[in-house]
Short mmCIF file of C-alpha atoms and ligand atoms in Angstrom, two decimals:
data_model
loop_
_atom_site.label_atom_id
_atom_site.label_comp_id
_atom_site.label_asym_id
_atom_site.label_seq_id
_atom_site.Cartn_x
_atom_site.Cartn_y
_atom_site.Cartn_z
CA UNK A 1 16.38 -5.78 0.86
CA UNK A 2 14.37 -8.87 -0.20
CA UNK A 3 15.81 -12.24 0.59
CA UNK A 4 12.87 -14.70 0.36
CA UNK A 5 9.70 -15.24 -0.77
CA UNK A 6 7.30 -17.33 1.04
CA UNK A 7 4.30 -18.95 -0.64
CA UNK A 8 1.02 -20.07 0.42
CA UNK A 9 -0.09 -23.31 -1.38
CA UNK A 10 -3.94 -23.76 -1.63
CA UNK A 11 -5.35 -20.94 -4.21
CA UNK A 12 -1.84 -19.39 -4.42
CA UNK A 13 0.39 -22.02 -6.28
CA UNK A 14 -2.77 -23.65 -7.95
CA UNK A 15 -6.69 -23.55 -7.78
CA UNK A 16 -6.74 -26.69 -5.37
CA UNK A 17 -9.75 -25.97 -3.52
CA UNK A 18 -13.15 -26.66 -5.64
CA UNK A 19 -11.76 -29.35 -7.93
CA UNK A 20 -9.37 -30.80 -5.55
CA UNK A 21 -9.73 -30.74 -1.84
CA UNK A 22 -13.72 -30.33 -1.99
CA UNK A 23 -14.28 -33.32 -4.47
CA UNK A 24 -11.65 -35.45 -2.08
CA UNK A 25 -13.86 -34.58 0.88
CA UNK A 26 -17.16 -35.68 -0.94
CA UNK A 27 -15.47 -38.82 -2.03
CA UNK A 28 -14.56 -39.80 1.49
CA UNK A 29 -17.76 -38.60 2.93
CA UNK A 30 -19.40 -41.29 0.36
CA UNK A 31 -17.05 -43.72 1.15
CA UNK A 32 -17.85 -43.48 5.00
CA UNK A 33 -21.58 -43.86 4.25
CA UNK A 34 -22.14 -40.20 5.26
CA UNK A 35 -25.11 -38.24 3.67
CA UNK A 36 -23.00 -35.18 3.05
CA UNK A 37 -22.13 -33.22 0.00
CA UNK A 38 -20.20 -30.06 -0.07
CA UNK A 39 -21.39 -28.04 -3.11
CA UNK A 40 -19.26 -25.71 -4.78
CA UNK A 41 -21.13 -22.85 -2.76
CA UNK A 42 -21.34 -24.45 0.44
CA UNK A 43 -17.33 -25.03 0.20
CA UNK A 44 -16.75 -21.51 -0.29
CA UNK A 45 -18.40 -20.49 3.05
CA UNK A 46 -16.63 -23.50 4.89
CA UNK A 47 -13.25 -22.05 3.60
CA UNK A 48 -13.60 -19.54 6.29
CA UNK A 49 -12.17 -22.36 8.51
CA UNK A 50 -8.53 -22.93 7.82
CA UNK A 51 -7.48 -26.95 7.87
CA UNK A 52 -9.41 -29.91 6.68
CA UNK A 53 -9.92 -31.49 9.87
CA UNK A 54 -10.98 -28.31 11.48
CA UNK A 55 -13.49 -27.71 8.54
CA UNK A 56 -14.88 -31.01 9.14
CA UNK A 57 -15.30 -30.35 13.03
CA UNK A 58 -17.16 -26.87 12.09
CA UNK A 59 -19.37 -28.61 9.55
CA UNK A 60 -20.44 -31.22 12.17
CA UNK A 61 -21.13 -28.78 14.96
CA UNK A 62 -23.29 -26.99 12.45
CA UNK A 63 -25.19 -29.48 10.57
CA UNK A 64 -24.63 -32.87 12.63
CA UNK A 65 -24.30 -31.88 16.24
CA UNK A 66 -25.24 -35.35 17.34
CA UNK A 67 -22.31 -36.65 15.80
CA UNK A 68 -19.81 -34.32 17.63
CA UNK A 69 -21.13 -36.24 21.00
CA UNK A 70 -20.45 -39.79 19.74
CA UNK A 71 -17.34 -41.57 21.24
CA UNK A 72 -14.06 -41.21 19.65
CA UNK A 73 -15.22 -38.42 17.45
CA UNK A 74 -11.73 -37.05 17.07
CA UNK A 75 -10.53 -40.49 15.77
CA UNK A 76 -13.54 -40.55 13.41
CA UNK A 77 -12.65 -36.97 12.00
CA UNK A 78 -9.17 -38.07 11.51
CA UNK A 79 -9.61 -41.14 9.81
CA UNK A 80 -12.11 -39.40 7.50
CA UNK A 81 -9.44 -36.86 6.87
CA UNK A 82 -6.59 -39.48 6.01
CA UNK A 83 -8.86 -41.05 3.48
CA UNK A 84 -9.64 -37.51 2.10
CA UNK A 85 -6.05 -36.93 1.82
CA UNK A 86 -5.26 -40.41 0.32
CA UNK A 87 -7.93 -39.26 -2.66
CA UNK A 88 -6.60 -35.62 -2.97
CA UNK A 89 -2.98 -37.13 -3.43
CA UNK A 90 -4.15 -39.52 -6.09
CA UNK A 91 -5.73 -36.67 -8.08
CA UNK A 92 -2.62 -34.36 -7.53
CA UNK A 93 -0.33 -37.14 -8.55
CA UNK A 94 -2.19 -37.63 -11.92
CA UNK A 95 -1.45 -34.19 -12.68
CA UNK A 96 -5.08 -32.76 -12.17
CA UNK A 97 -4.13 -29.53 -10.49
CA UNK A 98 -1.82 -27.22 -12.64
CA UNK A 99 -0.03 -24.35 -11.46
CA UNK A 100 -1.69 -20.73 -11.99
CA UNK A 101 -0.55 -18.53 -14.28
CA UNK A 102 2.83 -16.63 -13.48
CA UNK A 103 3.77 -19.20 -10.64
CA UNK A 104 6.56 -21.13 -12.39
CA UNK A 105 8.10 -18.02 -14.08
CA UNK A 106 8.26 -16.06 -11.14
CA UNK A 107 9.56 -19.16 -9.00
CA UNK A 108 12.39 -19.57 -11.73
CA UNK A 109 13.23 -16.06 -11.69
CA UNK A 110 13.68 -16.13 -8.21
CA UNK A 111 15.80 -19.10 -8.24
CA UNK A 112 17.99 -17.62 -10.73
CA UNK A 113 18.30 -14.37 -8.69
CA UNK A 114 19.20 -16.56 -5.68
CA UNK A 115 16.29 -15.70 -3.57
CA UNK A 116 15.53 -17.98 -0.87
CA UNK A 117 11.99 -19.94 -1.30
CA UNK A 118 9.75 -21.28 1.43
CA UNK A 119 6.00 -22.43 1.94
CA UNK A 120 3.69 -21.49 4.74
CA UNK A 121 0.38 -23.51 4.47
CA UNK A 122 -2.22 -24.89 6.34
CA UNK A 123 -2.35 -28.31 4.24
CA UNK A 124 -0.12 -31.17 5.00
CA UNK A 125 3.53 -31.51 4.02
CA UNK A 126 2.60 -34.58 1.84
CA UNK A 127 0.02 -32.64 -0.24
CA UNK A 128 2.54 -29.90 -0.71
CA UNK A 129 5.43 -32.20 -2.02
CA UNK A 130 2.92 -33.97 -4.34
CA UNK A 131 1.74 -30.53 -5.75
CA UNK A 132 5.09 -29.42 -6.26
CA UNK A 133 6.53 -32.61 -7.87
CA UNK A 134 3.38 -33.10 -10.36
CA UNK A 135 3.01 -29.27 -11.50
CA UNK A 136 6.35 -28.14 -11.48
CA UNK A 137 8.99 -30.75 -11.71
CA UNK A 138 10.20 -34.08 -10.12
CA UNK A 139 12.78 -32.29 -7.88
CA UNK A 140 10.64 -29.02 -7.15
CA UNK A 141 10.03 -29.81 -3.60
CA UNK A 142 13.63 -29.19 -2.94
CA UNK A 143 13.69 -25.75 -4.47
CA UNK A 144 11.77 -24.56 -1.13
CA UNK A 145 14.49 -24.54 1.87
CA UNK A 146 11.65 -24.37 4.44
CA UNK A 147 8.17 -26.13 4.37
CA UNK A 148 5.77 -24.77 7.05
CA UNK A 149 2.75 -27.12 6.73
CA UNK A 150 -0.44 -28.57 8.58
CA UNK A 151 -0.30 -29.63 12.07
CA UNK A 152 3.49 -28.23 12.58
CA UNK A 153 1.45 -25.49 14.52
CA UNK A 154 -1.71 -25.92 16.28
CA UNK A 155 -3.24 -22.39 15.75
CA UNK A 156 -3.87 -22.21 11.81
CA UNK A 157 -4.29 -19.11 9.79
CA UNK A 158 -5.21 -16.54 10.41
CA UNK A 159 -2.91 -17.09 13.40
CA UNK A 160 0.42 -15.96 12.43
CA UNK A 161 2.04 -19.17 14.01
CA UNK A 162 3.11 -20.84 10.59
CA UNK A 163 4.86 -17.53 9.18
CA UNK A 164 6.61 -17.22 12.48
CA UNK A 165 7.81 -20.72 12.34
CA UNK A 166 8.91 -20.53 8.86
CA UNK A 167 10.76 -16.80 9.59
CA UNK A 168 12.54 -18.82 12.51
CA UNK A 169 13.84 -21.53 10.48
CA UNK A 170 14.68 -19.05 7.67
CA UNK A 171 16.64 -16.96 10.21
CA UNK A 172 15.41 -13.63 8.70
CA UNK A 173 13.56 -10.62 9.87
CA UNK A 174 9.80 -10.43 8.39
CA UNK A 175 10.92 -7.19 6.51
CA UNK A 176 13.47 -9.28 4.47
CA UNK A 177 10.69 -11.36 3.20
CA UNK A 178 7.65 -11.28 1.12
CA UNK A 179 4.47 -13.37 1.71
CA UNK A 180 2.42 -14.54 -1.33
CA UNK A 181 -1.23 -15.22 -0.31
CA UNK A 182 -4.52 -15.67 -1.66
CA UNK A 183 -7.13 -15.42 0.82
CA UNK A 184 -8.10 -13.03 3.79
CA UNK A 185 -7.21 -15.59 6.30
CA UNK A 186 -3.74 -16.03 4.78
CA UNK A 187 -3.18 -12.51 4.54
CA UNK A 188 -4.10 -11.76 8.23
CA UNK A 189 -1.92 -14.49 9.25
CA UNK A 190 1.16 -13.20 7.18
CA UNK A 191 0.44 -9.44 8.27
CA UNK A 192 0.24 -10.76 11.96
CA UNK A 193 3.66 -12.13 11.53
CA UNK A 194 4.76 -8.36 10.17
CA UNK A 195 5.38 -9.67 6.65
CA UNK A 196 4.85 -7.48 3.67
CA UNK A 197 2.27 -9.37 1.80
CA UNK A 198 1.44 -9.75 -2.04
CA UNK A 199 -2.15 -11.22 -2.62
CA UNK A 200 -3.13 -13.08 -5.86
CA UNK A 201 -6.99 -13.42 -5.73
CA UNK A 202 -8.28 -17.01 -6.58
CA UNK A 203 -11.58 -18.38 -7.50
CA UNK A 204 -13.03 -18.48 -4.09
CA UNK A 205 -11.48 -15.36 -2.54
CA UNK A 206 -12.01 -12.52 -5.07
CA UNK A 207 -14.71 -10.91 -2.58
CA UNK A 208 -12.24 -10.98 0.40
CA UNK A 209 -11.15 -7.98 2.11
CA UNK A 210 -7.53 -7.64 1.34
CA UNK A 211 -6.87 -4.41 3.44
CA UNK A 212 -3.00 -4.32 4.39
CA UNK A 213 -1.93 -6.07 1.31
CA UNK A 214 1.03 -4.23 -0.57
CA UNK A 215 -0.80 -4.98 -3.79
CA UNK A 216 -3.66 -7.22 -4.97
CA UNK A 217 -3.27 -8.87 -8.47
CA UNK A 218 -5.85 -11.04 -10.15
CA UNK A 219 -2.90 -13.74 -10.64
CA UNK A 220 0.86 -13.63 -10.80
CA UNK A 221 1.24 -13.27 -14.62
CA UNK A 222 2.32 -9.74 -14.57
CA UNK A 223 4.33 -9.96 -11.01
CA UNK A 224 8.03 -9.99 -12.37
CA UNK A 225 10.63 -10.27 -9.79
CA UNK A 226 11.92 -6.82 -10.29
CA UNK A 227 8.55 -5.44 -9.88
CA UNK A 228 8.26 -7.39 -6.52
CA UNK A 229 11.43 -5.87 -5.39
CA UNK A 230 10.35 -2.46 -6.17
CA UNK A 231 7.01 -2.83 -4.47
CA UNK A 232 8.66 -4.36 -1.58
CA UNK A 233 10.66 -1.18 -0.82
CA UNK A 234 8.44 0.88 1.89
CA UNK A 235 6.37 3.24 -0.19
CA UNK A 236 7.04 1.57 -3.32
CA UNK A 237 4.03 0.97 -5.48
CA UNK A 238 5.12 0.59 -9.03
CA UNK A 239 2.86 -0.13 -12.27
CA UNK A 240 2.77 -4.01 -13.14
CA UNK A 241 5.30 -5.27 -15.45
CA UNK A 242 3.05 -5.60 -18.61
CA UNK A 243 5.84 -6.68 -20.75
CA UNK A 244 6.51 -10.21 -19.33
CA UNK A 245 5.74 -13.43 -21.06
CA UNK A 246 2.36 -14.19 -19.67
CA UNK A 247 2.37 -17.56 -21.42
CA UNK A 248 5.19 -18.76 -18.77
C1 XBP B 1 -6.00 -24.04 2.86
C2 XBP B 1 -6.80 -24.75 3.54
C3 XBP B 1 -6.49 -26.14 3.59
C4 XBP B 1 -7.26 -27.19 2.60
C5 XBP B 1 -7.36 -28.40 2.90
O1 XBP B 1 -5.76 -22.77 3.56
O2 XBP B 1 -7.67 -24.33 4.42
O3 XBP B 1 -7.19 -26.62 4.61
O4 XBP B 1 -8.53 -26.49 2.19
O5 XBP B 1 -6.08 -29.05 3.46
P1 XBP B 1 -4.34 -21.94 3.11
P2 XBP B 1 -6.28 -30.17 4.40
O6 XBP B 1 -4.30 -21.72 1.67
O7 XBP B 1 -4.70 -20.55 3.63
O8 XBP B 1 -3.24 -22.62 3.76
O9 XBP B 1 -7.51 -30.95 4.29
O10 XBP B 1 -4.94 -31.01 3.97
O11 XBP B 1 -5.89 -29.54 5.73
MG1 MG B 2 -4.58 -20.12 0.47
#
């Protein structure tokens, strides 16, 4: 029995990476006087590392290893990432990152049906709140009973930790929930937590290996709640619902 939907955020609710996070990272790098530019292609590669701070560390280790040895390197990364977050929040708050097709309709259907909603993401809670409020409704953060975000856990996706944390807060078994993810790291995290998982491919993830997903869709526009319920039943793989209003 399906009791709750657990949504990833970046790439799943909205295409936040290329024109959101990436642009904010680059602006923070420029403000800090660093000669770094994360091009769209490079950023696609860097996304194999989950988490903004972790991504900066990974980039330094690969392209600027001297910097890693400087005193208080951790503080440097933290400040750089705080500045990036402030810039990202400004962009999100101005309405710069709309929801992907089908997301608003599915959320409304789930709420009307009394399903519980949760978030499991690598980005920070403040980024999530800002995105939900700006792209859905001023009270939309309250629609989600549990928000597992950012540094709540140290091991980020593909580790299952954030999903296990969310499941514990919901007080539900993995089999009673459905995770919705856009990336291989996210899928691996959800599967490792035992969650049936639906994939909605995103800009940067269409080439990822989604082995183990219940289904892989180009977006959520054809994923009605009744279809999700049928698919969630072990062995159930119904056709997508082509009749739903895709404009919602
Ligand atoms: C998303 C991420 C995030 C964002 C940046 O992964 O990896 O790190 O790119 O967010 P997922 P922060 O969708 O699998 O959760 O800079 O706030 O960490
Ligand atoms: Mg994602």
